[in-house]
Coordinates of C-alpha atoms and ligand atoms in Angstrom, one line a residue:
X30 CA 0.0 0.0 0.0
X31 CA 1.2 3.5 -0.7
X32 CA 3.1 4.9 2.2
X33 CA 1.7 7.8 4.2
X34 CA 4.1 10.8 3.7
X35 CA 5.4 12.8 6.6
X36 CA 7.0 16.2 6.5
X37 CA 9.1 16.6 9.6
X38 CA 9.7 20.2 10.8
X39 CA 12.6 20.3 13.2
X40 CA 15.5 17.9 13.4
X41 CA 16.7 18.4 16.9
X42 CA 16.7 15.8 19.7
X43 CA 13.1 14.7 19.1
X44 CA 13.2 15.0 15.3
X45 CA 16.2 12.8 15.1
X46 CA 14.7 10.4 17.6
X47 CA 11.6 10.1 15.5
X48 CA 13.6 9.4 12.4
X49 CA 15.6 6.7 14.2
X50 CA 12.7 4.9 15.8
X51 CA 10.6 5.0 12.6
X52 CA 13.5 3.5 10.7
X53 CA 14.4 0.9 13.3
X54 CA 10.8 -0.3 13.8
X55 CA 9.6 0.4 10.2
X56 CA 8.0 -2.9 9.4
X57 CA 6.4 -3.4 12.9
X58 CA 4.9 0.1 12.7
X59 CA 3.6 -0.5 9.2
X60 CA 2.0 -3.8 10.3
X61 CA 0.2 -1.7 13.0
X62 CA -0.7 1.3 10.9
X63 CA -1.9 -0.7 7.9
X64 CA 0.6 1.0 5.6
X65 CA 4.1 2.2 5.7
X66 CA 4.8 5.7 7.2
X67 CA 7.7 7.4 5.5
X68 CA 9.4 10.7 6.2
X69 CA 9.5 12.4 2.8
X70 CA 10.6 15.9 3.8
X71 CA 12.7 17.4 6.6
X72 CA 12.6 21.1 7.2
X73 CA 15.5 22.1 9.5
X74 CA 17.9 25.0 10.2
X75 CA 20.8 22.4 10.1
X76 CA 20.3 20.3 7.0
X77 CA 23.9 19.1 7.2
X78 CA 23.1 17.3 10.5
X79 CA 19.9 15.9 9.0
X80 CA 21.8 14.8 5.9
X81 CA 24.3 12.9 7.9
X82 CA 21.6 11.3 9.9
X83 CA 19.4 10.2 7.0
X84 CA 22.6 8.8 5.4
X85 CA 21.4 8.7 1.8
X86 CA 18.0 7.2 2.6
X87 CA 16.1 7.3 -0.7
X88 CA 13.5 9.9 -1.4
X89 CA 14.1 12.2 1.6
X90 CA 14.2 15.9 0.7
X91 CA 15.8 18.5 2.9
X92 CA 15.1 22.2 3.1
X93 CA 15.9 25.2 5.2
X94 CA 12.4 26.5 4.6
X95 CA 9.9 24.9 6.9
X96 CA 7.0 26.5 5.0
X97 CA 8.0 24.4 2.0
X98 CA 7.3 21.3 4.1
X99 CA 4.0 22.7 5.5
X100 CA 2.7 23.3 2.0
X101 CA 4.2 20.3 0.1
X102 CA 1.5 18.6 -2.0
X103 CA 2.9 15.1 -1.4
X104 CA 3.0 15.5 2.4
X105 CA 0.0 14.0 4.3
X106 CA 1.1 14.7 7.9
X107 CA 3.2 17.6 9.1
X108 CA 5.1 16.8 12.2
X109 CA 6.0 20.0 14.1
X110 CA 8.9 19.5 16.4
X111 CA 10.5 22.9 16.7
X112 CA 8.8 24.1 19.9
X113 CA 8.0 27.6 20.9
X114 CA 5.2 29.8 19.7
X115 CA 6.5 31.3 16.4
X116 CA 7.1 30.3 13.8
X117 CA 5.4 27.0 15.1
X118 CA 1.9 28.6 15.2
X119 CA 2.2 30.0 11.6
X120 CA 3.6 26.7 10.3
X121 CA 0.8 24.6 12.0
X122 CA -2.0 26.9 10.8
X123 CA -0.4 27.0 7.3
X124 CA -0.2 23.1 7.2
X125 CA -3.9 22.9 8.3
X126 CA -4.9 25.5 5.6
X127 CA -3.1 23.2 3.1
X128 CA -5.2 20.2 4.2
X129 CA -2.4 18.5 6.2
X130 CA -2.9 16.6 9.4
X131 CA -0.6 17.8 12.1
X132 CA 1.4 16.0 14.8
X133 CA 3.0 18.2 17.4
X134 CA 5.0 17.9 20.6
X135 CA 4.5 21.6 21.3
X136 CA 2.8 22.2 24.7
X137 CA 3.4 25.9 24.8
X138 CA 1.8 26.3 21.4
X139 CA -1.2 24.3 22.4
X140 CA -1.6 25.9 25.8
X141 CA -1.6 29.4 24.2
X142 CA -3.2 28.8 20.8
X143 CA -4.8 25.3 21.0
X144 CA -8.4 26.7 20.7
X145 CA -7.5 28.5 17.5
X146 CA -5.6 25.5 16.1
X147 CA -8.3 23.0 16.9
X148 CA -11.0 25.3 15.4
X149 CA -9.0 25.6 12.2
X150 CA -8.4 21.8 12.0
X151 CA -12.1 21.1 12.6
X152 CA -13.1 23.5 9.9
X153 CA -10.6 21.9 7.5
X154 CA -11.5 18.3 8.5
X155 CA -7.9 17.4 9.5
X156 CA -6.5 15.9 12.7
X157 CA -4.1 17.6 15.2
X158 CA -2.5 15.0 17.5
X159 CA -0.3 15.9 20.4
X160 CA 0.5 12.9 22.6
X161 CA 4.1 14.0 22.9
X162 CA 3.2 17.5 24.3
X163 CA 2.4 16.1 27.8
X164 CA 4.7 13.8 29.8
X165 CA 6.9 12.8 26.8
X166 CA 6.6 9.0 26.2
X167 CA 3.8 8.4 28.7
X168 CA 0.5 7.9 26.8
X169 CA -1.5 10.1 29.1
X170 CA -3.5 11.9 26.3
X171 CA -4.6 8.6 24.9
X172 CA -5.6 7.4 28.4
X173 CA -7.5 10.6 29.2
X174 CA -9.2 10.9 25.9
X175 CA -10.0 7.3 25.1
X176 CA -9.1 4.9 27.9
X177 CA -11.0 6.8 30.6
X178 CA -13.8 8.0 28.4
X179 CA -16.5 6.3 30.6
X180 CA -15.5 8.4 33.6
X181 CA -16.4 11.7 35.1
X182 CA -12.8 12.8 35.8
X183 CA -12.5 14.2 39.3
X184 CA -8.9 15.3 39.4
X185 CA -5.5 14.9 37.9
X186 CA -2.2 15.4 39.8
X187 CA 1.0 15.1 37.9
X188 CA 4.7 15.3 38.2
X189 CA 5.1 16.6 34.7
X190 CA 8.4 18.5 34.7
X191 CA 11.3 16.2 34.8
X192 CA 13.9 18.9 35.4
X193 CA 12.2 20.1 38.6
X194 CA 11.7 16.5 39.8
X195 CA 15.3 15.8 39.2
X196 CA 16.3 18.9 41.2
X197 CA 14.0 18.1 44.1
X198 CA 15.2 14.5 44.2
X199 CA 18.8 15.5 44.3
X200 CA 18.2 18.2 47.0
X201 CA 16.5 15.6 49.2
X202 CA 19.2 12.9 48.6
X203 CA 22.2 15.1 49.0
X204 CA 21.0 17.9 51.2
X205 CA 22.4 20.4 48.7
X206 CA 20.7 23.7 47.9
X207 CA 18.6 24.5 44.9
X208 CA 21.3 26.6 43.3
X209 CA 23.9 23.8 43.7
X210 CA 21.7 21.2 42.3
X211 CA 20.5 23.4 39.4
X212 CA 24.1 23.8 38.3
X213 CA 24.5 20.0 38.4
X214 CA 21.3 19.5 36.4
X215 CA 22.6 22.0 33.8
X216 CA 26.0 20.2 33.7
X217 CA 24.2 16.8 33.1
X218 CA 22.0 18.2 30.4
X219 CA 18.7 17.9 32.4
X220 CA 18.2 21.6 32.7
X221 CA 18.4 24.2 30.0
X222 CA 20.9 27.1 30.2
X223 CA 17.8 29.3 30.9
X224 CA 15.8 27.0 33.2
X225 CA 13.0 29.5 33.9
X226 CA 10.1 27.6 32.2
X227 CA 11.0 24.4 34.0
X228 CA 11.8 25.6 37.5
X229 CA 9.1 28.3 37.7
X230 CA 6.3 25.8 36.9
X231 CA 5.4 27.3 33.5
X232 CA 6.3 24.1 31.4
X233 CA 4.2 22.1 33.9
X234 CA 1.3 24.6 33.6
X235 CA 1.3 24.3 29.8
X236 CA 0.9 20.5 30.1
X237 CA -1.6 20.8 32.9
X238 CA -3.8 23.2 30.9
X239 CA -3.9 20.7 28.1
X240 CA -4.9 17.8 30.4
X241 CA -7.5 19.9 32.1
X242 CA -9.2 20.8 28.9
X243 CA -9.4 17.1 27.9
X244 CA -10.4 15.9 31.4
X245 CA -13.3 18.4 31.9
X246 CA -14.4 19.2 28.3
X247 CA -13.5 22.9 28.5
X248 CA -11.6 25.1 26.1
X249 CA -7.8 25.4 26.7
X250 CA -7.3 28.2 29.2
X251 CA -3.6 28.5 30.2
X252 CA -4.1 32.1 31.3
X253 CA -6.2 30.8 34.2
X254 CA -3.4 28.6 35.5
X255 CA -1.5 29.4 38.7
X256 CA 2.2 28.6 38.5
X257 CA 4.6 28.6 41.4
X258 CA 8.0 27.0 40.9
X259 CA 10.6 25.4 43.1
X260 CA 13.2 28.1 43.3
X261 CA 12.4 29.2 46.8
X262 CA 12.3 25.7 48.4
X263 CA 15.0 25.1 51.0
X264 CA 16.6 21.8 52.0
X265 CA 15.3 22.5 55.5
X266 CA 11.7 22.3 54.3
X267 CA 12.4 19.1 52.3
X268 CA 13.9 17.6 55.5
X269 CA 11.0 18.7 57.8
X270 CA 8.5 17.3 55.3
X271 CA 10.3 13.9 55.4
X272 CA 10.2 13.9 59.2
X273 CA 6.5 14.5 59.0
X274 CA 6.0 11.6 56.5
X275 CA 5.8 13.7 53.3
X276 CA 7.8 14.3 50.2
X277 CA 7.8 17.6 48.3
X278 CA 7.1 17.5 44.6
X279 CA 6.3 20.1 42.0
X280 CA 2.8 19.0 41.2
X281 CA 0.3 20.1 38.6
X282 CA -3.2 19.7 39.9
X283 CA -6.5 20.2 38.2
X284 CA -9.7 19.4 40.0
X285 CA -13.4 19.7 39.5
X286 CA -14.4 21.5 42.7
X287 CA -17.9 22.6 43.7
X288 CA -17.6 26.1 42.3
X289 CA -15.3 25.5 39.3
X290 CA -12.0 24.0 38.1
X291 CA -8.8 24.3 40.0
X292 CA -5.7 24.6 37.7
X293 CA -2.5 25.0 39.7
X294 CA 1.2 24.1 39.7
X295 CA 3.2 24.5 42.9
X296 CA 5.5 22.6 45.3
X297 CA 3.3 20.2 47.2
X298 CA 3.8 17.9 50.2
X299 CA 2.5 14.4 49.4
X300 CA 2.4 11.5 51.8
X301 CA 5.6 9.5 51.3
X302 CA 3.5 6.3 51.2
X303 CA 1.8 7.3 47.9
X304 CA 3.4 5.7 44.8
X305 CA 3.6 9.1 43.1
X306 CA 5.7 10.5 46.0
X307 CA 8.4 8.0 45.1
X308 CA 8.8 9.1 41.5
X309 CA 12.4 10.3 41.5
X310 CA 14.9 11.8 39.1
X311 CA 13.7 13.1 35.7
X312 CA 10.8 10.8 35.5
X313 CA 7.1 11.9 35.1
X314 CA 4.0 10.4 36.6
X315 CA 0.3 11.4 36.3
X316 CA -2.3 10.3 38.8
X317 CA -5.9 10.5 37.4
X318 CA -9.0 10.0 39.6
X319 CA -12.1 8.9 37.7
X320 CA -15.5 8.2 39.3
X321 CA -15.8 4.7 37.9
X322 CA -12.2 3.5 37.6
X323 CA -10.9 5.1 40.8
X324 CA -7.2 6.2 40.8
X325 CA -5.0 5.3 37.9
X326 CA -1.3 6.1 37.7
X327 CA 0.8 6.6 34.5
X328 CA 4.6 6.6 34.8
X329 CA 7.5 7.0 32.4
X330 CA 10.1 9.2 30.8
X331 CA 8.8 12.7 30.3
X332 CA 11.5 13.8 27.9
X333 CA 14.4 12.5 25.8
X334 CA 14.8 11.6 22.1
X335 CA 13.2 8.1 21.9
X336 CA 10.6 8.4 24.7
X337 CA 9.2 11.5 23.0
X338 CA 9.6 9.9 19.6
X339 CA 7.5 7.0 20.9
X340 CA 4.6 9.4 21.5
X341 CA 5.1 11.2 18.2
X342 CA 5.0 8.0 16.2
X343 CA 2.0 6.7 18.2
X344 CA 0.2 9.9 16.8
X345 CA 1.5 9.2 13.3
X346 CA 0.0 5.7 13.5
X347 CA -3.3 7.0 14.8
X348 CA -3.5 9.6 12.1
X349 CA -2.6 7.0 9.4
X350 CA -5.3 4.7 10.6
X351 CA -8.0 7.5 10.7
X352 CA -6.8 9.4 7.7
X353 CA -9.5 8.1 5.3
X354 CA -12.2 8.2 7.9
X355 CA -15.1 10.6 8.0
X356 CA -13.9 13.5 10.2
X357 CA -17.2 13.3 12.2
X358 CA -16.2 9.9 13.4
X359 CA -12.7 10.6 14.6
X360 CA -11.8 11.0 18.3
X361 CA -12.4 14.8 19.0
X362 CA -9.2 16.8 19.7
X363 CA -10.2 17.6 23.3
X364 CA -12.1 14.3 23.9
X365 CA -15.5 16.0 23.9
X366 CA -17.4 16.9 20.7
X367 CA -16.4 20.5 19.8
X368 CA -20.0 21.7 20.3
X369 CA -20.2 20.0 23.7
X370 CA -17.4 22.0 25.5
X371 CA -18.7 23.7 28.6
X372 CA -17.8 27.1 30.1
X373 CA -17.2 25.8 33.6
X374 CA -15.2 28.6 35.4
X375 CA -11.7 28.2 36.6
X376 CA -11.2 29.1 40.2
X377 CA -8.9 31.9 41.3
X378 CA -6.2 30.7 43.8
X379 CA -7.9 32.4 46.7
X380 CA -10.9 30.1 46.3
X381 CA -8.9 26.9 46.2
X382 CA -9.2 24.6 49.2
X383 CA -6.2 22.5 50.2
X384 CA -4.1 21.7 53.2
X385 CA -0.9 23.6 54.2
X386 CA 2.5 23.2 55.7
X387 CA 3.4 26.4 57.5
X388 CA 6.8 27.0 59.0
X389 CA 7.6 30.1 61.1
X390 CA 10.6 31.3 63.2
X391 CA 9.3 32.6 66.5
X392 CA 10.6 33.8 69.9
X393 CA 10.6 30.9 72.3
X394 CA 8.4 32.3 75.1
X395 CA 5.0 31.9 76.6
X396 CA 1.9 32.9 74.6
X397 CA 3.5 32.8 71.2
X398 CA 1.8 29.6 70.1
X399 CA -1.5 30.7 71.6
X400 CA -1.4 33.9 69.5
X401 CA -0.7 32.0 66.3
X402 CA -3.4 29.3 66.9
X403 CA -5.9 32.1 67.7
X404 CA -5.3 33.7 64.4
X405 CA -5.8 30.4 62.6
X406 CA -8.9 29.5 64.6
X407 CA -10.5 32.9 63.8
X408 CA -10.3 32.0 60.1
X409 CA -11.6 28.5 60.4
X410 CA -8.2 27.0 59.8
X411 CA -7.9 23.7 61.7
X412 CA -4.5 22.3 62.7
X413 CA -3.8 18.7 61.8
X414 CA -0.2 18.4 63.3
X415 CA 2.4 20.5 64.9
X416 CA 6.0 20.3 65.8
X417 CA 8.2 22.7 67.6
X418 CA 12.0 22.4 67.1
X419 CA 14.4 22.5 70.0
X420 CA 16.1 25.9 70.0
X421 CA 19.8 25.7 69.2
X422 CA 22.2 26.0 72.2
X423 CA 22.1 29.6 73.5
X424 CA 19.2 30.7 71.1
X425 CA 15.9 32.1 72.2
X426 CA 14.2 31.5 68.8
X427 CA 12.8 28.3 67.4
X428 CA 10.9 27.0 64.4
X429 CA 7.3 26.0 64.6
X430 CA 5.8 23.8 61.8
X431 CA 2.1 23.4 61.5
X432 CA 0.1 21.2 59.1
X433 CA -3.5 22.3 58.6
X434 CA -6.6 20.5 57.5
X435 CA -8.2 21.6 54.3
X436 CA -8.7 25.4 54.3
X437 CA -9.6 28.2 51.9
X438 CA -6.4 29.7 50.5
X439 CA -7.7 33.3 50.9
X440 CA -8.1 32.7 54.6
X441 CA -4.7 31.2 54.9
X442 CA -3.1 34.2 53.1
X443 CA -4.9 36.5 55.5
X444 CA -3.8 34.4 58.5
X445 CA -0.1 34.4 57.3
X446 CA -0.2 38.2 57.0
X447 CA -1.5 38.5 60.6
X448 CA 1.0 36.0 61.9
X449 CA 3.9 37.8 60.2
X450 CA 2.8 41.0 61.8
X451 CA 3.2 39.5 65.4
X452 CA 6.2 41.0 67.2
X453 CA 7.2 37.5 68.3
X454 CA 7.4 36.1 64.7
X455 CA 10.6 36.6 62.8
X456 CA 10.7 37.0 59.1
X457 CA 8.3 35.4 56.6
X458 CA 6.1 32.3 57.1
X459 CA 7.0 29.5 54.7
X460 CA 3.8 28.2 53.1
X461 CA 3.8 25.0 51.1
X462 CA 0.5 23.4 50.0
X463 CA -0.2 19.8 50.9
X464 CA -2.3 17.2 49.1
X465 CA -3.3 13.9 50.5
X466 CA -4.2 12.4 47.1
X467 CA -6.3 9.6 48.6
Ligands
HSE528 N1 11.6 20.4 29.9 C1 10.7 19.3 30.2 C2 11.0 18.7 31.5 C3 10.6 18.3 29.1 O1 11.9 19.0 32.2 O2 10.2 17.8 31.9 C4 9.9 18.7 27.9 O3 8.6 19.0 28.2

């Protein structure tokens, strides 16, 4: 049968990985897809590198100009692997306008412009597949969109940034500071020279916004996401959390709450006994709670050449299988039929309810704890556990650590401001959210 022709845009780590895996597993992939899948065009800024990699493979054309690939008459699927917003957005829209199906690994593009892209694809009757955009090789989009389709999804909690997870794991294992471990992560190639997107929770928020839309049948709304990264976490707090039976992870959480959807990325204490708390290093894991199935956990490599290629090629196979089908009978881009998306509101952070770890440095004298607990009680914040550290030799200050029951974030913010204003409390209160995930 005639091969399906792919135009690859971008020949970096993932592009090269896609080439390698497609070649290596060519016949097995063709047996699954029902016809061969062939890379016919490669658009790249470094054609020399691509030329060396394709090593004279017959019929592969190389170009500097990615728009040539997006518009090529003999290309059926455009595979966008360059990342970033522009020119990726223009290329994807151009490919759609030329009747091409699109496979993309670009979470930033989808988080910001997914609604526009899906609308264009729907109008043109083409598919846009994006398994590789979330959690690399872990087939979480497939699971959410198809495997769990019977369920009312209640919440998703994911470790979806490998760089941050690597840094937190190393900080905990070695007792080193964030800055020291970040340097190590950069030296080992886990963290970019500019790690802002990874360590400030933005990359995770992109991925979470995509999962949230699929889980709850709402348009993509990255602008509603709250993102707080790991840069301010100290080794002391990681250690205190361990002593209390918790591990701190950068978690992306989206939940269907009574008044709307929560969409938030932040460092989170998780009970150490949960499987997801034990996901270490650069690995990803996503925990999904459905009303029928209960909790399901998806784990694997969230980045890297061949794990990401695994997801890209899964999409190529899906598109190949569905390519001749009636567009109305394909799996909808966001799992729900496009005219069935709802306008459930996203909750501002102040309305979110969760538990909290609060650490404060206080003068070690009578009445201090009573003042603090009164402030909490006045705001309906109930204490679940408390430890007071022994003051160091000759010191008259100590650390108090409180874990709260579920409380409203706005009340907790207010309580923290009051506590920090007490004359007996020194410096800022450290606040880290806590999720039981049961
Ligand atoms: N930079 C991401 C991470 C991988 O550290 O997980 C690509 O999404």
